[in-house]
Amino acid sequence: MKRDILIIPGFGENSTMGPYKKLKKLLESKPGITVRFYNPQWNYRTTTDWLIDFERKITITDETSIIGFSMGAYLALLIAQSHLVDQLILASLSPFFKENIPRLPSAAHRFFGKRKMADFKNYSIPKKIKANQAIFLFGDKDMAMAIKQAQKLARQYQGNFHLIQNTPHDLTDTYIQVIVGIL
């Protein structure tokens, strides 16, 4: 059986970076797995732009598994509102949903700027998603607020939550091994 895996990197990252190349190589070493990437144009674009671009460029089916890291996980969750996917693996899900904007640190507001922050306010946490299986992964050294939200969402979507020990908000070798082990 052929498995289609789509990876969406984190903000400012892309498929040519070391951790994503390593993840792809390890996944493709398993029989029947094909790995594709969606590399959003991060600069000067918003969530709305990324989602429109995704719809133009990427085809997914109910047999596709999506792996998203950080802002890529945020986009993957939004995509799963309207597209049925087999597995949805959300690693270090960014909390930039409308409900969270007031609670985010001022550094996040400065980093993303007024335009992106204003656009984030257009996207609420999905009430339901279309995924046969939802898996939330977080490093234990990541943002506490985001970890708690992912635990809540895992329950809401009847998914699984895994906390990875001694892991920050980076796609580390440990993180990669956990993802490969799930697939």
Coordinates of C-alpha atoms in Angstrom, one line a residue:
M1 CA 0.0 0.0 0.0
K2 CA 1.4 3.4 -1.0
R3 CA 1.3 6.1 1.6
D4 CA 1.3 9.8 0.7
I5 CA 2.9 12.1 3.3
L6 CA 2.8 15.9 3.1
I7 CA 5.1 17.9 5.3
I8 CA 4.5 21.6 6.1
P9 CA 7.7 23.2 7.7
G10 CA 7.6 25.8 10.4
F11 CA 7.7 29.5 9.9
G12 CA 10.8 30.7 8.0
E13 CA 11.7 27.1 7.3
N14 CA 11.6 24.9 4.2
S15 CA 12.2 21.5 2.8
T16 CA 15.9 22.1 2.0
M17 CA 16.8 22.5 5.7
G18 CA 18.6 19.7 7.5
P19 CA 15.9 18.4 9.8
Y20 CA 13.3 18.2 7.0
K21 CA 15.7 16.5 4.6
K22 CA 16.5 14.0 7.4
L23 CA 12.8 13.4 8.1
K24 CA 12.1 12.9 4.5
K25 CA 15.0 10.4 4.1
L26 CA 13.9 8.4 7.1
L27 CA 10.3 8.3 6.0
E28 CA 11.1 7.3 2.5
S29 CA 13.3 4.5 3.8
K30 CA 10.1 2.8 4.8
P31 CA 8.4 0.8 2.1
G32 CA 5.6 2.5 0.1
I33 CA 6.0 6.0 1.5
T34 CA 6.1 9.0 -0.8
V35 CA 7.0 12.4 0.8
R36 CA 5.9 15.8 -0.5
F37 CA 6.3 19.3 0.9
Y38 CA 4.3 22.4 1.0
N39 CA 6.7 25.3 1.4
P40 CA 4.7 28.4 2.1
Q41 CA 6.2 31.8 1.1
W42 CA 6.5 33.0 4.7
N43 CA 7.7 36.5 4.1
Y44 CA 5.2 39.3 3.3
R45 CA 2.3 36.8 3.4
T46 CA -0.5 36.0 5.9
T47 CA -2.4 32.9 6.9
T48 CA -5.0 33.8 4.3
D49 CA -2.3 33.9 1.6
W50 CA -0.8 30.6 2.7
L51 CA -4.2 28.8 2.6
I52 CA -5.1 30.2 -0.8
D53 CA -1.6 29.2 -2.1
F54 CA -2.0 25.7 -0.6
E55 CA -5.3 25.2 -2.4
R56 CA -3.8 26.3 -5.7
K57 CA -0.7 24.1 -5.5
I58 CA -1.4 21.0 -3.4
T59 CA -3.8 18.0 -3.9
I60 CA -4.6 15.8 -0.9
T61 CA -6.9 12.8 -0.5
D62 CA -8.3 10.9 2.4
E63 CA -5.2 8.7 2.2
T64 CA -2.8 11.6 2.8
S65 CA -1.0 12.1 6.1
I66 CA 0.0 15.6 6.9
I67 CA 2.9 16.5 9.2
G68 CA 3.1 20.1 10.3
F69 CA 5.7 21.7 12.5
S70 CA 4.9 24.9 14.5
M71 CA 3.3 27.3 12.0
G72 CA 3.1 24.4 9.6
A73 CA 1.0 22.5 12.2
Y74 CA -1.2 25.6 12.5
L75 CA -1.8 25.6 8.7
A76 CA -2.3 21.8 8.7
L77 CA -5.0 22.1 11.4
L78 CA -6.8 24.8 9.4
I79 CA -6.6 22.6 6.3
A80 CA -8.1 19.7 8.1
Q81 CA -11.3 21.7 8.7
S82 CA -12.2 21.2 5.1
H83 CA -10.1 18.3 3.8
L84 CA -10.4 14.8 5.0
V85 CA -6.9 13.3 5.7
D86 CA -5.8 10.0 7.1
Q87 CA -3.4 11.2 9.7
L88 CA -2.8 14.7 11.0
I89 CA 0.5 15.0 13.0
L90 CA 0.8 18.4 14.6
A91 CA 4.2 19.0 16.1
S92 CA 4.5 22.1 18.3
L93 CA 1.3 23.6 17.1
S94 CA 1.5 27.4 17.0
P95 CA -1.2 29.0 19.1
F96 CA -2.0 31.9 16.7
F97 CA -5.8 31.5 16.7
K98 CA -8.2 34.3 17.3
E99 CA -9.0 33.1 20.9
N100 CA -5.3 33.2 21.9
I101 CA -4.2 36.5 20.4
P102 CA -4.8 38.6 23.6
R103 CA -2.8 36.0 25.7
L104 CA 0.2 35.9 23.4
P105 CA 3.4 37.6 24.6
S106 CA 4.2 41.1 23.2
A107 CA 7.3 39.6 21.6
A108 CA 5.1 37.4 19.3
H109 CA 3.1 40.5 18.3
R110 CA 6.4 42.3 17.4
F111 CA 7.9 39.3 15.6
F112 CA 4.9 38.8 13.3
G113 CA 3.9 42.4 12.9
K114 CA 0.5 44.1 12.7
R115 CA -0.6 42.7 9.3
K116 CA 0.0 39.0 10.2
M117 CA -1.4 39.5 13.7
A118 CA -4.6 41.1 12.3
D119 CA -5.0 38.2 9.9
F120 CA -4.5 35.6 12.6
K121 CA -7.7 37.1 14.2
N122 CA -9.7 35.7 11.2
Y123 CA -8.9 32.1 12.3
S124 CA -10.6 30.5 15.3
I125 CA -9.6 27.1 16.7
P126 CA -11.5 24.6 14.6
K127 CA -14.5 23.0 16.4
K128 CA -14.1 19.9 14.2
I129 CA -11.5 18.5 11.9
K130 CA -11.7 15.9 9.2
A131 CA -8.9 13.5 10.1
N132 CA -9.1 9.7 10.7
Q133 CA -6.4 10.2 13.4
A134 CA -5.0 13.4 15.0
I135 CA -1.7 13.3 16.9
F136 CA -0.3 16.2 18.8
L137 CA 3.4 16.3 19.7
F138 CA 5.1 18.8 21.9
G139 CA 8.5 19.2 23.4
D140 CA 8.4 19.5 27.2
K141 CA 10.4 22.8 27.0
D142 CA 8.0 24.5 24.6
M143 CA 5.4 27.2 25.5
A144 CA 3.3 26.0 28.4
M145 CA 0.1 27.7 27.0
A146 CA 0.5 26.0 23.7
I147 CA 1.1 22.6 25.3
K148 CA -2.1 22.9 27.4
Q149 CA -4.1 23.9 24.4
A150 CA -2.8 20.9 22.4
Q151 CA -3.7 18.6 25.2
K152 CA -7.2 20.0 25.2
L153 CA -7.5 19.8 21.4
A154 CA -6.3 16.2 21.5
R155 CA -9.3 15.4 23.7
Q156 CA -11.7 17.5 21.7
Y157 CA -10.7 15.7 18.4
Q158 CA -10.4 12.3 20.1
G159 CA -6.7 12.2 19.2
N160 CA -3.5 11.5 20.9
F161 CA -1.1 13.8 22.7
H162 CA 2.6 13.0 23.3
L163 CA 5.0 15.1 25.3
I164 CA 8.6 14.6 24.2
Q165 CA 11.1 14.9 27.1
N166 CA 14.1 17.3 27.0
T167 CA 12.9 18.9 23.7
P168 CA 12.5 22.6 22.9
H169 CA 10.6 24.2 20.1
D170 CA 12.9 22.7 17.4
L171 CA 12.6 19.8 15.0
T172 CA 15.3 17.9 16.9
D173 CA 16.6 14.3 16.1
T174 CA 14.4 13.1 19.0
Y175 CA 11.3 14.8 17.5
I176 CA 12.1 13.3 14.1
Q177 CA 12.5 9.8 15.6
V178 CA 9.1 10.1 17.4
I179 CA 7.4 11.2 14.1
V180 CA 9.0 8.3 12.1
G181 CA 8.0 5.9 14.8
I182 CA 4.3 7.0 14.5
L183 CA 4.3 6.5 10.8

